[in-house]
Tab-separated table of C-alpha atoms in Angstrom:
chain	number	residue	atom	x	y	z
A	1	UNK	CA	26.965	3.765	-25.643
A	2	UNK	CA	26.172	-0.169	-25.369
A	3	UNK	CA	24.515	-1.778	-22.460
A	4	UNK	CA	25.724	-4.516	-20.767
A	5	UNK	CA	22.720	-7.218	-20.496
A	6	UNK	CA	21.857	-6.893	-16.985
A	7	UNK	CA	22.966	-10.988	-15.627
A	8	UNK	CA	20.685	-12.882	-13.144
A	9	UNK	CA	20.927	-12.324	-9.345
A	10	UNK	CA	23.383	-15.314	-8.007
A	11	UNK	CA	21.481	-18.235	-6.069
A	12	UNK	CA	22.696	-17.238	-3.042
A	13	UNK	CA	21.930	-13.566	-3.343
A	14	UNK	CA	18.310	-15.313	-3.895
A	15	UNK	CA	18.876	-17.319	-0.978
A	16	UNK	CA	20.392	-13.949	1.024
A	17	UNK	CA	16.875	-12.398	0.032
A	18	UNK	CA	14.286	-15.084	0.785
A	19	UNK	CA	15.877	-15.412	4.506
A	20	UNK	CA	15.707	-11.630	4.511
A	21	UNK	CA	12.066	-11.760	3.849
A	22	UNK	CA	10.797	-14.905	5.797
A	23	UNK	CA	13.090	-13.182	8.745
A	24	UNK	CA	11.476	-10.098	8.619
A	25	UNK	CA	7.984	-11.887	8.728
A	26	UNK	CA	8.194	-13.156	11.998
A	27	UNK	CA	9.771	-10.274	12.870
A	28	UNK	CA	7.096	-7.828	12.229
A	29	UNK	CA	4.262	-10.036	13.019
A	30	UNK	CA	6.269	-10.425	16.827
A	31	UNK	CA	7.371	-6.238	16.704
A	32	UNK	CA	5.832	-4.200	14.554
A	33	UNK	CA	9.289	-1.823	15.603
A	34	UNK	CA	11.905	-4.615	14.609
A	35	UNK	CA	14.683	-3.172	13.818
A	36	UNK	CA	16.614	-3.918	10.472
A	37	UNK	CA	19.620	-4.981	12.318
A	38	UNK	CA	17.953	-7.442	14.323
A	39	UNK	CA	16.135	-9.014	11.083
A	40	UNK	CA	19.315	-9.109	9.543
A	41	UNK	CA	21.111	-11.221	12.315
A	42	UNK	CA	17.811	-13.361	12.100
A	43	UNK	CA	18.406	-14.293	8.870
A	44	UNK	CA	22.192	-14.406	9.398
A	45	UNK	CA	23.147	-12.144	6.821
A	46	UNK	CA	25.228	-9.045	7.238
A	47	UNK	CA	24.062	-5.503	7.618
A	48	UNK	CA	25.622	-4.344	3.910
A	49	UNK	CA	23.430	-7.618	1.919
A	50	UNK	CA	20.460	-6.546	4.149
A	51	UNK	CA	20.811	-2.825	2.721
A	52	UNK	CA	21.583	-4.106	-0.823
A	53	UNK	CA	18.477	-5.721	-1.163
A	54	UNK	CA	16.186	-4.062	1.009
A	55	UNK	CA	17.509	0.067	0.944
A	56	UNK	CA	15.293	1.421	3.510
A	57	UNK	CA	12.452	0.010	5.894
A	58	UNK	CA	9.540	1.136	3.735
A	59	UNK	CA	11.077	-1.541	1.089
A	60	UNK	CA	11.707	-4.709	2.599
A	61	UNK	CA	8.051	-3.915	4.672
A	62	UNK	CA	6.431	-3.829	0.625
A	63	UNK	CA	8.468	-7.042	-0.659
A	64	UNK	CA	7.137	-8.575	3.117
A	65	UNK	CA	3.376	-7.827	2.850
A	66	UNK	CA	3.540	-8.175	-1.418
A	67	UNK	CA	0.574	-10.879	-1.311
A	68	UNK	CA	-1.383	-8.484	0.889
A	69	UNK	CA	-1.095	-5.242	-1.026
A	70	UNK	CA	-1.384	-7.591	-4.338
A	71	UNK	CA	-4.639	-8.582	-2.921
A	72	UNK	CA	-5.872	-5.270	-1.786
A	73	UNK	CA	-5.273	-4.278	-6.031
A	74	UNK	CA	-6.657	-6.658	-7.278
A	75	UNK	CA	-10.404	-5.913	-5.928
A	76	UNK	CA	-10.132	-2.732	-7.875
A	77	UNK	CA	-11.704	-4.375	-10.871
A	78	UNK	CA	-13.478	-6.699	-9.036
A	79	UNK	CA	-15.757	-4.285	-7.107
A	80	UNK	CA	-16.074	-1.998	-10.441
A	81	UNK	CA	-17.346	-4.983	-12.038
A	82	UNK	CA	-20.023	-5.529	-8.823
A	83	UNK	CA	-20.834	-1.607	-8.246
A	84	UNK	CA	-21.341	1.908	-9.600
A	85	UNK	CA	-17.379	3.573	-9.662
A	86	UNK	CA	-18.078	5.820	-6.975
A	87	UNK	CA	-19.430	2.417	-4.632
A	88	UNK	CA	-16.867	0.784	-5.668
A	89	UNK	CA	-14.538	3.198	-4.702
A	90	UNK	CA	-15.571	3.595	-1.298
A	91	UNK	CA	-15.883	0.032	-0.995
A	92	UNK	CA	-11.800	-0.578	-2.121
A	93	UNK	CA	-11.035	2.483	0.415
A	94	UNK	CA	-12.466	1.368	2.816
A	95	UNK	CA	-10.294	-2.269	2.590
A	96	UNK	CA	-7.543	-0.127	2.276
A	97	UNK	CA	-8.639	1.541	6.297
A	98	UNK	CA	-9.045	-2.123	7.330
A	99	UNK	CA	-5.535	-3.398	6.030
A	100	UNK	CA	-3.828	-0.010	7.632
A	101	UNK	CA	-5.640	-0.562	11.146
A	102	UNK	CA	-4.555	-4.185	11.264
A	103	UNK	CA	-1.950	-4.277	14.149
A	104	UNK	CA	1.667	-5.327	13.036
A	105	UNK	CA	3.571	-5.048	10.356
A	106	UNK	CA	0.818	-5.206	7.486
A	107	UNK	CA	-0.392	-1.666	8.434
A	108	UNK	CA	3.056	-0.127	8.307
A	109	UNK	CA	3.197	-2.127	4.841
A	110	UNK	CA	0.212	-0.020	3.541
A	111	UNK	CA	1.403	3.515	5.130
A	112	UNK	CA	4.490	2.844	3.432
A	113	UNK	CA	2.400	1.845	0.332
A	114	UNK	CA	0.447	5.074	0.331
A	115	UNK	CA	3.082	7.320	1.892
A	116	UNK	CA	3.193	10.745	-0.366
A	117	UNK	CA	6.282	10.905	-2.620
A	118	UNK	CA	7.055	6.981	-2.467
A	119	UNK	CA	3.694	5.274	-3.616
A	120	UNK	CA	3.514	1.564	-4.659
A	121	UNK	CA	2.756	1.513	-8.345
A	122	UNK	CA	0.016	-1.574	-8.240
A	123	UNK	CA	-1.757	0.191	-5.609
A	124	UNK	CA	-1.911	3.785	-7.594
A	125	UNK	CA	-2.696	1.695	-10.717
A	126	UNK	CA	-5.504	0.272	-8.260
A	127	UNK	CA	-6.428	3.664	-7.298
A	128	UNK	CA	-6.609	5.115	-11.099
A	129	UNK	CA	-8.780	2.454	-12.562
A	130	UNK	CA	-11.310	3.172	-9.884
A	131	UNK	CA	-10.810	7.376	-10.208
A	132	UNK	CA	-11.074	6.444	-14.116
A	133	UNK	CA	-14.211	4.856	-14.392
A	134	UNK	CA	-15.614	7.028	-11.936
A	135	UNK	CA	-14.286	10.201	-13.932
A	136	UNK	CA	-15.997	8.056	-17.011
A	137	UNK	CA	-19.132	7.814	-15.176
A	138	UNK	CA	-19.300	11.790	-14.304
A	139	UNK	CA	-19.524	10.443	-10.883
A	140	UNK	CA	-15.783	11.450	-9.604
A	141	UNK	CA	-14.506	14.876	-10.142
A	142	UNK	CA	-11.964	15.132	-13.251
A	143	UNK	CA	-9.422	16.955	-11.416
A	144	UNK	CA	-8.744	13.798	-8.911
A	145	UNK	CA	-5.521	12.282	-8.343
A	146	UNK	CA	-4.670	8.742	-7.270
A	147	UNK	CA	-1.608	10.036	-5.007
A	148	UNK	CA	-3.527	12.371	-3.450
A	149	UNK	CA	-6.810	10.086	-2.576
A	150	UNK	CA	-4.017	7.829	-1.083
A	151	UNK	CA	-2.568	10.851	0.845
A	152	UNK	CA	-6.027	11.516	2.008
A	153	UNK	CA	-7.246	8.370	2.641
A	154	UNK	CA	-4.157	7.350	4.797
A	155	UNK	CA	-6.020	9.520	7.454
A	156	UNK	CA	-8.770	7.044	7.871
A	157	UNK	CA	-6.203	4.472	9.774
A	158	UNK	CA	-3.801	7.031	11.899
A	159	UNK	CA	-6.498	8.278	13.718
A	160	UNK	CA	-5.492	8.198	17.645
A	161	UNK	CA	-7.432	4.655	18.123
A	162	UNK	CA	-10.179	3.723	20.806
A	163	UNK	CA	-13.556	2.680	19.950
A	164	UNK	CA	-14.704	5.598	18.160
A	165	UNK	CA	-11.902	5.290	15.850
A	166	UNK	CA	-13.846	2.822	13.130
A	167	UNK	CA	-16.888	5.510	13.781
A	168	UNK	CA	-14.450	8.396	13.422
A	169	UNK	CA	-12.873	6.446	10.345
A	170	UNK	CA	-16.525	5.983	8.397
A	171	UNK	CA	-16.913	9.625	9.020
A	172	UNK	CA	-13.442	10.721	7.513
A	173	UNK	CA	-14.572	8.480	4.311
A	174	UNK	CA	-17.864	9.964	3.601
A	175	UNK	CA	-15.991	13.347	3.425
A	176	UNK	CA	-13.207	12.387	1.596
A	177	UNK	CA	-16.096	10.382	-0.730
A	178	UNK	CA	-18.474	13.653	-1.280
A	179	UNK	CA	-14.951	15.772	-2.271
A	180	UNK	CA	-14.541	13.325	-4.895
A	181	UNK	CA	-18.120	13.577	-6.257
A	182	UNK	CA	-18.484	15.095	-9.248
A	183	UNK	CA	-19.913	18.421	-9.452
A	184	UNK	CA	-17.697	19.274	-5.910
A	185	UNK	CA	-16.193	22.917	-6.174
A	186	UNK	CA	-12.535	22.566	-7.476
């Protein structure tokens, strides 16, 4: 069977998209809740181009916050390359808590980063190089898995808020940091 070469989106379907986006922006930084329908009559586009680009919620809230969540992967290697793996690992979680408490949309951008079953490749690949050199280091226990840490650590921003929440959140990381220490009971 012979593929057909896959042809570049049309400028306007580019156009369509970017209006989608920058639409959405204001949108969630206004109401978290925005609904899709209202972003879509924002950006003046219909509700079947808003679907065909953007399938669900979770998507056009990653393709929204992209910069954010590229930041948060990129520290990976930067904070191996400052601390021990298991430092540095509690160090990137705990960026990851801070980006998921932050009011608006950027905190429903990482749940739906880290959200079990649909997990945002650079941040896994984030998550693995730090598991990695931990397992590497006999710091991390071998039997540790990125999706799961994410599953986990997703807990340390929906707790139910108030000032003991950051307290409460600390907490919730030093226990989901000695599970991962090598030498933990599987």
């Amino acid at each position: 069977m012979m593929r057909t070469p896959r042809r570049a989106p049309r400028s306007d379907a580019l156009e369509n998209r970017a209006r989608i986006i920058e639409a959405a922006h204001a949108a969630f930084a206004d109401a978290p809740s925005a609904s899709l329908q209202a972003i879509a009559r924002a950006a003046c586009v219909g509700q079947g181009t808003m679907y065909r680009h953007f399938p669900d919620r979770e998507a056009l809230l990653l393709a929204v916050y992209r910069d954010e969540l590229a930041v948060l992967a990129a520290a990976a290697p930067l904070l191996l390359h400052e601390h021990e793996p298991l430092d540095a690992l509690r160090r990137w979680l705990e960026r990851l808590a801070a980006e998921g408490r932050l009011t608006g949309g950027a905190s429903q951008a990482v749940a739906a980063a880290t959200r079990a079953g649909r997990h945002h490749p650079p941040i896994v690949a984030a998550l693995d190089l730090l598991l990695n050199a931990g397992k590497e280091a006999r710091q991390v226990r071998p039997d540790a898995e990125a999706e799961e840490v994410l599953l986990l650590g997703s807990s340390l921003w929906r707790g139910d808020g108030g000032p003991s929440c950051p307290d409460r959140s600390r907490r919730m990381l030093t226990v989901i940091i000695d599970g991962l220490r090598a030498g933990t009971p599987h």
